[in-house]
């Protein structure tokens, strides 16, 4: 149990997904995509649908999110190219 004076803290789940459009999930009205678990999270939580990514590609946007810096200042290139 909680002691008196203890504050409830929210559980926060952020889905950070590449190439996901607003209408691509079940709860946003996609006619054929089935996303029951994400739909349940949306129904029981708060949906924040406005987002500005720190970079137009995945590596840089993740680096910006994790560091709070502009991706060009994180040392992570926008795209990683792997050579064999």
PDB file of N, CA and C in Angstrom:
ATOM      1  N   UNK A   1       0.802  -1.182   0.000  1.00  0.00           N
ATOM      2  CA  UNK A   1       0.000   0.000   0.000  1.00  0.00           C
ATOM      3  C   UNK A   1       0.852   1.256   0.000  1.00  0.00           C
ATOM      4  N   UNK A   2       0.194   2.357  -0.232  1.00  0.00           N
ATOM      5  CA  UNK A   2       0.869   3.654  -0.243  1.00  0.00           C
ATOM      6  C   UNK A   2       0.788   4.286   1.131  1.00  0.00           C
ATOM      7  N   UNK A   3       1.844   4.957   1.504  1.00  0.00           N
ATOM      8  CA  UNK A   3       1.800   5.738   2.731  1.00  0.00           C
ATOM      9  C   UNK A   3       1.101   7.057   2.450  1.00  0.00           C
ATOM     10  N   UNK A   4       0.600   7.690   3.486  1.00  0.00           N
ATOM     11  CA  UNK A   4      -0.098   8.957   3.283  1.00  0.00           C
ATOM     12  C   UNK A   4       0.872  10.002   2.729  1.00  0.00           C
ATOM     13  N   UNK A   5       0.375  10.830   1.842  1.00  0.00           N
ATOM     14  CA  UNK A   5       1.199  11.860   1.230  1.00  0.00           C
ATOM     15  C   UNK A   5       1.951  11.415  -0.015  1.00  0.00           C
ATOM     16  N   UNK A   6       1.870  10.123  -0.344  1.00  0.00           N
ATOM     17  CA  UNK A   6       2.557   9.639  -1.537  1.00  0.00           C
ATOM     18  C   UNK A   6       1.734   9.995  -2.772  1.00  0.00           C
ATOM     19  N   UNK A   7       2.401  10.498  -3.799  1.00  0.00           N
ATOM     20  CA  UNK A   7       1.727  10.966  -5.007  1.00  0.00           C
ATOM     21  C   UNK A   7       1.734   9.859  -6.059  1.00  0.00           C
ATOM     22  N   UNK A   8       0.554   9.673  -6.716  1.00  0.00           N
ATOM     23  CA  UNK A   8       0.479   8.752  -7.851  1.00  0.00           C
ATOM     24  C   UNK A   8       1.211   9.374  -9.035  1.00  0.00           C
ATOM     25  N   UNK A   9       2.084   8.621  -9.636  1.00  0.00           N
ATOM     26  CA  UNK A   9       2.783   9.087 -10.835  1.00  0.00           C
ATOM     27  C   UNK A   9       2.214   8.358 -12.043  1.00  0.00           C
ATOM     28  N   UNK A  10       2.076   9.061 -13.142  1.00  0.00           N
ATOM     29  CA  UNK A  10       1.478   8.407 -14.321  1.00  0.00           C
ATOM     30  C   UNK A  10       2.450   7.427 -14.972  1.00  0.00           C
ATOM     31  N   UNK A  11       1.888   6.420 -15.580  1.00  0.00           N
ATOM     32  CA  UNK A  11       2.667   5.524 -16.442  1.00  0.00           C
ATOM     33  C   UNK A  11       2.633   6.143 -17.828  1.00  0.00           C
ATOM     34  N   UNK A  12       3.784   6.274 -18.448  1.00  0.00           N
ATOM     35  CA  UNK A  12       3.859   6.885 -19.772  1.00  0.00           C
ATOM     36  C   UNK A  12       4.426   5.872 -20.755  1.00  0.00           C
ATOM     37  N   UNK A  13       3.707   5.671 -21.837  1.00  0.00           N
ATOM     38  CA  UNK A  13       4.156   4.794 -22.920  1.00  0.00           C
ATOM     39  C   UNK A  13       4.229   5.649 -24.178  1.00  0.00           C
ATOM     40  N   UNK A  14       5.402   5.747 -24.764  1.00  0.00           N
ATOM     41  CA  UNK A  14       5.551   6.494 -26.007  1.00  0.00           C
ATOM     42  C   UNK A  14       5.882   5.488 -27.110  1.00  0.00           C
ATOM     43  N   UNK A  15       5.073   5.478 -28.134  1.00  0.00           N
ATOM     44  CA  UNK A  15       5.336   4.631 -29.297  1.00  0.00           C
ATOM     45  C   UNK A  15       6.050   5.492 -30.325  1.00  0.00           C
ATOM     46  N   UNK A  16       7.308   5.196 -30.552  1.00  0.00           N
ATOM     47  CA  UNK A  16       8.143   5.975 -31.481  1.00  0.00           C
ATOM     48  C   UNK A  16       8.385   5.077 -32.688  1.00  0.00           C
ATOM     49  N   UNK A  17       7.637   5.303 -33.750  1.00  0.00           N
ATOM     50  CA  UNK A  17       7.580   4.368 -34.871  1.00  0.00           C
ATOM     51  C   UNK A  17       7.958   5.065 -36.170  1.00  0.00           C
ATOM     52  N   UNK A  18       8.750   4.392 -36.986  1.00  0.00           N
ATOM     53  CA  UNK A  18       9.106   4.921 -38.303  1.00  0.00           C
ATOM     54  C   UNK A  18       7.956   4.705 -39.286  1.00  0.00           C
ATOM     55  N   UNK A  19       7.710   5.686 -40.107  1.00  0.00           N
ATOM     56  CA  UNK A  19       6.768   5.587 -41.230  1.00  0.00           C
ATOM     57  C   UNK A  19       5.348   5.207 -40.821  1.00  0.00           C
ATOM     58  N   UNK A  20       4.890   5.701 -39.691  1.00  0.00           N
ATOM     59  CA  UNK A  20       3.516   5.436 -39.257  1.00  0.00           C
ATOM     60  C   UNK A  20       2.705   6.697 -39.484  1.00  0.00           C
ATOM     61  N   UNK A  21       1.679   6.581 -40.286  1.00  0.00           N
ATOM     62  CA  UNK A  21       0.806   7.720 -40.532  1.00  0.00           C
ATOM     63  C   UNK A  21      -0.299   7.789 -39.500  1.00  0.00           C
ATOM     64  N   UNK A  22      -0.948   8.954 -39.390  1.00  0.00           N
ATOM     65  CA  UNK A  22      -1.985   9.139 -38.374  1.00  0.00           C
ATOM     66  C   UNK A  22      -3.113   8.121 -38.523  1.00  0.00           C
ATOM     67  N   UNK A  23      -3.530   7.826 -39.717  1.00  0.00           N
ATOM     68  CA  UNK A  23      -4.662   6.927 -39.927  1.00  0.00           C
ATOM     69  C   UNK A  23      -4.291   5.461 -40.083  1.00  0.00           C
ATOM     70  N   UNK A  24      -3.086   5.069 -39.690  1.00  0.00           N
ATOM     71  CA  UNK A  24      -2.615   3.702 -39.910  1.00  0.00           C
ATOM     72  C   UNK A  24      -2.965   2.723 -38.787  1.00  0.00           C
ATOM     73  N   UNK A  25      -3.610   3.171 -37.734  1.00  0.00           N
ATOM     74  CA  UNK A  25      -3.939   2.301 -36.606  1.00  0.00           C
ATOM     75  C   UNK A  25      -5.448   2.109 -36.512  1.00  0.00           C
ATOM     76  N   UNK A  26      -5.848   1.049 -35.837  1.00  0.00           N
ATOM     77  CA  UNK A  26      -7.268   0.764 -35.698  1.00  0.00           C
ATOM     78  C   UNK A  26      -8.049   1.883 -35.042  1.00  0.00           C
ATOM     79  N   UNK A  27      -7.531   2.432 -33.941  1.00  0.00           N
ATOM     80  CA  UNK A  27      -8.286   3.457 -33.220  1.00  0.00           C
ATOM     81  C   UNK A  27      -8.374   4.789 -33.959  1.00  0.00           C
ATOM     82  N   UNK A  28      -7.568   4.976 -35.002  1.00  0.00           N
ATOM     83  CA  UNK A  28      -7.673   6.198 -35.806  1.00  0.00           C
ATOM     84  C   UNK A  28      -8.503   5.968 -37.063  1.00  0.00           C
ATOM     85  N   UNK A  29      -9.066   4.770 -37.188  1.00  0.00           N
ATOM     86  CA  UNK A  29     -10.020   4.520 -38.258  1.00  0.00           C
ATOM     87  C   UNK A  29      -9.531   3.766 -39.469  1.00  0.00           C
ATOM     88  N   UNK A  30      -8.360   3.115 -39.395  1.00  0.00           N
ATOM     89  CA  UNK A  30      -7.895   2.372 -40.570  1.00  0.00           C
ATOM     90  C   UNK A  30      -8.869   1.233 -40.860  1.00  0.00           C
ATOM     91  N   UNK A  31      -9.287   1.063 -42.114  1.00  0.00           N
ATOM     92  CA  UNK A  31     -10.331   0.085 -42.426  1.00  0.00           C
ATOM     93  C   UNK A  31      -9.890  -1.375 -42.363  1.00  0.00           C
ATOM     94  N   UNK A  32      -8.591  -1.659 -42.503  1.00  0.00           N
ATOM     95  CA  UNK A  32      -8.177  -3.069 -42.529  1.00  0.00           C
ATOM     96  C   UNK A  32      -7.112  -3.437 -41.504  1.00  0.00           C
ATOM     97  N   UNK A  33      -6.465  -2.474 -40.890  1.00  0.00           N
ATOM     98  CA  UNK A  33      -5.423  -2.773 -39.916  1.00  0.00           C
ATOM     99  C   UNK A  33      -6.044  -3.084 -38.566  1.00  0.00           C
ATOM    100  N   UNK A  34      -5.625  -4.189 -37.955  1.00  0.00           N
ATOM    101  CA  UNK A  34      -6.118  -4.574 -36.635  1.00  0.00           C
ATOM    102  C   UNK A  34      -5.004  -4.364 -35.609  1.00  0.00           C
ATOM    103  N   UNK A  35      -5.232  -3.447 -34.686  1.00  0.00           N
ATOM    104  CA  UNK A  35      -4.251  -3.157 -33.637  1.00  0.00           C
ATOM    105  C   UNK A  35      -4.951  -3.155 -32.276  1.00  0.00           C
ATOM    106  N   UNK A  36      -5.459  -4.311 -31.823  1.00  0.00           N
ATOM    107  CA  UNK A  36      -6.283  -4.332 -30.602  1.00  0.00           C
ATOM    108  C   UNK A  36      -5.553  -3.890 -29.338  1.00  0.00           C
ATOM    109  N   UNK A  37      -4.286  -4.220 -29.196  1.00  0.00           N
ATOM    110  CA  UNK A  37      -3.569  -3.825 -27.981  1.00  0.00           C
ATOM    111  C   UNK A  37      -3.309  -2.325 -27.943  1.00  0.00           C
ATOM    112  N   UNK A  38      -2.913  -1.759 -29.085  1.00  0.00           N
ATOM    113  CA  UNK A  38      -2.706  -0.310 -29.152  1.00  0.00           C
ATOM    114  C   UNK A  38      -4.045   0.410 -29.005  1.00  0.00           C
ATOM    115  N   UNK A  39      -5.112  -0.157 -29.586  1.00  0.00           N
ATOM    116  CA  UNK A  39      -6.445   0.433 -29.450  1.00  0.00           C
ATOM    117  C   UNK A  39      -6.868   0.485 -27.984  1.00  0.00           C
ATOM    118  N   UNK A  40      -6.565  -0.569 -27.230  1.00  0.00           N
ATOM    119  CA  UNK A  40      -6.910  -0.609 -25.802  1.00  0.00           C
ATOM    120  C   UNK A  40      -6.120   0.439 -25.015  1.00  0.00           C
ATOM    121  N   UNK A  41      -4.825   0.588 -25.326  1.00  0.00           N
ATOM    122  CA  UNK A  41      -4.034   1.645 -24.686  1.00  0.00           C
ATOM    123  C   UNK A  41      -4.640   3.014 -24.974  1.00  0.00           C
ATOM    124  N   UNK A  42      -5.049   3.233 -26.213  1.00  0.00           N
ATOM    125  CA  UNK A  42      -5.628   4.523 -26.598  1.00  0.00           C
ATOM    126  C   UNK A  42      -6.948   4.777 -25.883  1.00  0.00           C
ATOM    127  N   UNK A  43      -7.761   3.734 -25.753  1.00  0.00           N
ATOM    128  CA  UNK A  43      -9.069   3.880 -25.110  1.00  0.00           C
ATOM    129  C   UNK A  43      -8.927   4.214 -23.626  1.00  0.00           C
ATOM    130  N   UNK A  44      -7.944   3.630 -22.973  1.00  0.00           N
ATOM    131  CA  UNK A  44      -7.790   3.796 -21.528  1.00  0.00           C
ATOM    132  C   UNK A  44      -6.801   4.880 -21.137  1.00  0.00           C
ATOM    133  N   UNK A  45      -6.233   5.572 -22.105  1.00  0.00           N
ATOM    134  CA  UNK A  45      -5.219   6.574 -21.788  1.00  0.00           C
ATOM    135  C   UNK A  45      -5.483   7.889 -22.470  1.00  0.00           C
ATOM    136  N   UNK A  46      -4.473   8.663 -22.580  1.00  0.00           N
ATOM    137  CA  UNK A  46      -4.543   9.974 -23.236  1.00  0.00           C
ATOM    138  C   UNK A  46      -3.769   9.899 -24.540  1.00  0.00           C
ATOM    139  N   UNK A  47      -4.350  10.406 -25.595  1.00  0.00           N
ATOM    140  CA  UNK A  47      -3.723  10.377 -26.909  1.00  0.00           C
ATOM    141  C   UNK A  47      -3.174  11.776 -27.213  1.00  0.00           C
ATOM    142  N   UNK A  48      -1.886  11.837 -27.434  1.00  0.00           N
ATOM    143  CA  UNK A  48      -1.245  13.085 -27.845  1.00  0.00           C
ATOM    144  C   UNK A  48      -0.812  12.892 -29.293  1.00  0.00           C
ATOM    145  N   UNK A  49      -1.469  13.542 -30.210  1.00  0.00           N
ATOM    146  CA  UNK A  49      -1.259  13.241 -31.627  1.00  0.00           C
ATOM    147  C   UNK A  49      -0.444  14.282 -32.384  1.00  0.00           C
ATOM    148  N   UNK A  50       0.003  15.331 -31.732  1.00  0.00           N
ATOM    149  CA  UNK A  50       0.838  16.325 -32.405  1.00  0.00           C
ATOM    150  C   UNK A  50       2.285  16.064 -32.038  1.00  0.00           C
ATOM    151  N   UNK A  51       3.128  15.942 -33.039  1.00  0.00           N
ATOM    152  CA  UNK A  51       4.515  15.567 -32.793  1.00  0.00           C
ATOM    153  C   UNK A  51       5.408  16.227 -33.819  1.00  0.00           C
ATOM    154  N   UNK A  52       6.539  16.725 -33.373  1.00  0.00           N
ATOM    155  CA  UNK A  52       7.544  17.258 -34.274  1.00  0.00           C
ATOM    156  C   UNK A  52       8.805  16.450 -34.079  1.00  0.00           C
ATOM    157  N   UNK A  53       9.230  15.773 -35.106  1.00  0.00           N
ATOM    158  CA  UNK A  53      10.413  14.930 -35.019  1.00  0.00           C
ATOM    159  C   UNK A  53      11.678  15.772 -35.141  1.00  0.00           C
ATOM    160  N   UNK A  54      12.710  15.345 -34.439  1.00  0.00           N
ATOM    161  CA  UNK A  54      13.972  16.070 -34.465  1.00  0.00           C
ATOM    162  C   UNK A  54      14.766  15.883 -35.741  1.00  0.00           C
ATOM    163  N   UNK A  55      14.365  14.931 -36.569  1.00  0.00           N
ATOM    164  CA  UNK A  55      15.083  14.634 -37.813  1.00  0.00           C
ATOM    165  C   UNK A  55      14.134  13.857 -38.719  1.00  0.00           C
ATOM    166  N   UNK A  56      14.238  13.972 -40.023  1.00  0.00           N
ATOM    167  CA  UNK A  56      13.328  13.257 -40.900  1.00  0.00           C
ATOM    168  C   UNK A  56      13.627  11.767 -41.048  1.00  0.00           C
ATOM    169  N   UNK A  57      14.730  11.273 -40.488  1.00  0.00           N
ATOM    170  CA  UNK A  57      15.050   9.851 -40.564  1.00  0.00           C
ATOM    171  C   UNK A  57      15.270   9.290 -39.161  1.00  0.00           C
ATOM    172  N   UNK A  58      15.232   7.961 -39.045  1.00  0.00           N
ATOM    173  CA  UNK A  58      15.151   7.318 -37.737  1.00  0.00           C
ATOM    174  C   UNK A  58      16.345   7.558 -36.811  1.00  0.00           C
ATOM    175  N   UNK A  59      17.560   7.406 -37.264  1.00  0.00           N
ATOM    176  CA  UNK A  59      18.721   7.518 -36.371  1.00  0.00           C
ATOM    177  C   UNK A  59      18.787   8.883 -35.704  1.00  0.00           C
ATOM    178  N   UNK A  60      18.673   9.917 -36.500  1.00  0.00           N
ATOM    179  CA  UNK A  60      18.744  11.270 -35.969  1.00  0.00           C
ATOM    180  C   UNK A  60      17.572  11.619 -35.070  1.00  0.00           C
ATOM    181  N   UNK A  61      16.362  11.150 -35.424  1.00  0.00           N
ATOM    182  CA  UNK A  61      15.198  11.470 -34.595  1.00  0.00           C
ATOM    183  C   UNK A  61      15.274  10.770 -33.248  1.00  0.00           C
ATOM    184  N   UNK A  62      15.785   9.551 -33.210  1.00  0.00           N
ATOM    185  CA  UNK A  62      15.950   8.851 -31.930  1.00  0.00           C
ATOM    186  C   UNK A  62      17.035   9.515 -31.075  1.00  0.00           C
ATOM    187  N   UNK A  63      18.114   9.916 -31.696  1.00  0.00           N
ATOM    188  CA  UNK A  63      19.184  10.596 -30.960  1.00  0.00           C
ATOM    189  C   UNK A  63      18.680  11.914 -30.379  1.00  0.00           C
ATOM    190  N   UNK A  64      17.892  12.654 -31.136  1.00  0.00           N
ATOM    191  CA  UNK A  64      17.340  13.920 -30.653  1.00  0.00           C
ATOM    192  C   UNK A  64      16.392  13.678 -29.483  1.00  0.00           C
ATOM    193  N   UNK A  65      15.557  12.653 -29.581  1.00  0.00           N
ATOM    194  CA  UNK A  65      14.627  12.338 -28.502  1.00  0.00           C
ATOM    195  C   UNK A  65      15.365  11.948 -27.223  1.00  0.00           C
ATOM    196  N   UNK A  66      16.377  11.102 -27.345  1.00  0.00           N
ATOM    197  CA  UNK A  66      17.074  10.596 -26.162  1.00  0.00           C
ATOM    198  C   UNK A  66      17.986  11.621 -25.513  1.00  0.00           C
ATOM    199  N   UNK A  67      18.466  12.593 -26.275  1.00  0.00           N
ATOM    200  CA  UNK A  67      19.407  13.560 -25.710  1.00  0.00           C
ATOM    201  C   UNK A  67      18.798  14.937 -25.475  1.00  0.00           C
ATOM    202  N   UNK A  68      17.681  15.232 -26.138  1.00  0.00           N
ATOM    203  CA  UNK A  68      17.097  16.557 -26.032  1.00  0.00           C
ATOM    204  C   UNK A  68      17.842  17.601 -26.844  1.00  0.00           C
ATOM    205  N   UNK A  69      18.711  17.158 -27.718  1.00  0.00           N
ATOM    206  CA  UNK A  69      19.503  18.079 -28.540  1.00  0.00           C
ATOM    207  C   UNK A  69      19.064  17.979 -29.991  1.00  0.00           C
ATOM    208  N   UNK A  70      19.448  18.974 -30.790  1.00  0.00           N
ATOM    209  CA  UNK A  70      19.248  18.859 -32.225  1.00  0.00           C
ATOM    210  C   UNK A  70      20.110  17.696 -32.718  1.00  0.00           C
ATOM    211  N   UNK A  71      19.588  16.924 -33.655  1.00  0.00           N
ATOM    212  CA  UNK A  71      20.318  15.717 -34.063  1.00  0.00           C
ATOM    213  C   UNK A  71      21.707  16.030 -34.607  1.00  0.00           C
ATOM    214  N   UNK A  72      21.881  17.202 -35.199  1.00  0.00           N
ATOM    215  CA  UNK A  72      23.197  17.543 -35.736  1.00  0.00           C
ATOM    216  C   UNK A  72      24.229  17.752 -34.625  1.00  0.00           C
ATOM    217  N   UNK A  73      23.760  17.939 -33.390  1.00  0.00           N
ATOM    218  CA  UNK A  73      24.671  18.140 -32.264  1.00  0.00           C
ATOM    219  C   UNK A  73      24.847  16.886 -31.424  1.00  0.00           C
ATOM    220  N   UNK A  74      24.250  15.772 -31.834  1.00  0.00           N
ATOM    221  CA  UNK A  74      24.350  14.534 -31.054  1.00  0.00           C
ATOM    222  C   UNK A  74      25.532  13.666 -31.457  1.00  0.00           C
ATOM    223  N   UNK A  75      26.103  13.913 -32.624  1.00  0.00           N
ATOM    224  CA  UNK A  75      27.167  13.052 -33.113  1.00  0.00           C
ATOM    225  C   UNK A  75      26.644  11.849 -33.879  1.00  0.00           C
ATOM    226  N   UNK A  76      25.335  11.748 -33.989  1.00  0.00           N
ATOM    227  CA  UNK A  76      24.716  10.641 -34.726  1.00  0.00           C
ATOM    228  C   UNK A  76      24.333  11.155 -36.105  1.00  0.00           C
ATOM    229  N   UNK A  77      24.787  10.472 -37.158  1.00  0.00           N
ATOM    230  CA  UNK A  77      24.391  10.919 -38.504  1.00  0.00           C
ATOM    231  C   UNK A  77      22.909  10.667 -38.722  1.00  0.00           C
ATOM    232  N   UNK A  78      22.341  11.367 -39.647  1.00  0.00           N
ATOM    233  CA  UNK A  78      20.931  11.156 -39.938  1.00  0.00           C
ATOM    234  C   UNK A  78      20.625   9.729 -40.331  1.00  0.00           C
ATOM    235  N   UNK A  79      21.473   9.136 -41.145  1.00  0.00           N
ATOM    236  CA  UNK A  79      21.297   7.756 -41.608  1.00  0.00           C
ATOM    237  C   UNK A  79      22.621   7.017 -41.436  1.00  0.00           C
ATOM    238  N   UNK A  80      22.537   5.792 -40.931  1.00  0.00           N
ATOM    239  CA  UNK A  80      23.724   4.949 -40.861  1.00  0.00           C
ATOM    240  C   UNK A  80      23.819   4.126 -42.133  1.00  0.00           C
ATOM    241  N   UNK A  81      24.955   4.147 -42.756  1.00  0.00           N
ATOM    242  CA  UNK A  81      25.196   3.308 -43.929  1.00  0.00           C
ATOM    243  C   UNK A  81      26.192   2.239 -43.542  1.00  0.00           C
ATOM    244  N   UNK A  82      25.798   0.976 -43.713  1.00  0.00           N
ATOM    245  CA  UNK A  82      26.686  -0.125 -43.373  1.00  0.00           C
ATOM    246  C   UNK A  82      27.258  -0.727 -44.655  1.00  0.00           C
ATOM    247  N   UNK A  83      28.544  -0.926 -44.662  1.00  0.00           N
ATOM    248  CA  UNK A  83      29.204  -1.515 -45.822  1.00  0.00           C
ATOM    249  C   UNK A  83      29.670  -2.924 -45.465  1.00  0.00           C
ATOM    250  N   UNK A  84      29.617  -3.825 -46.397  1.00  0.00           N
ATOM    251  CA  UNK A  84      30.057  -5.209 -46.158  1.00  0.00           C
ATOM    252  C   UNK A  84      31.557  -5.289 -46.235  1.00  0.00           C
TER     253      UNK A  84
END
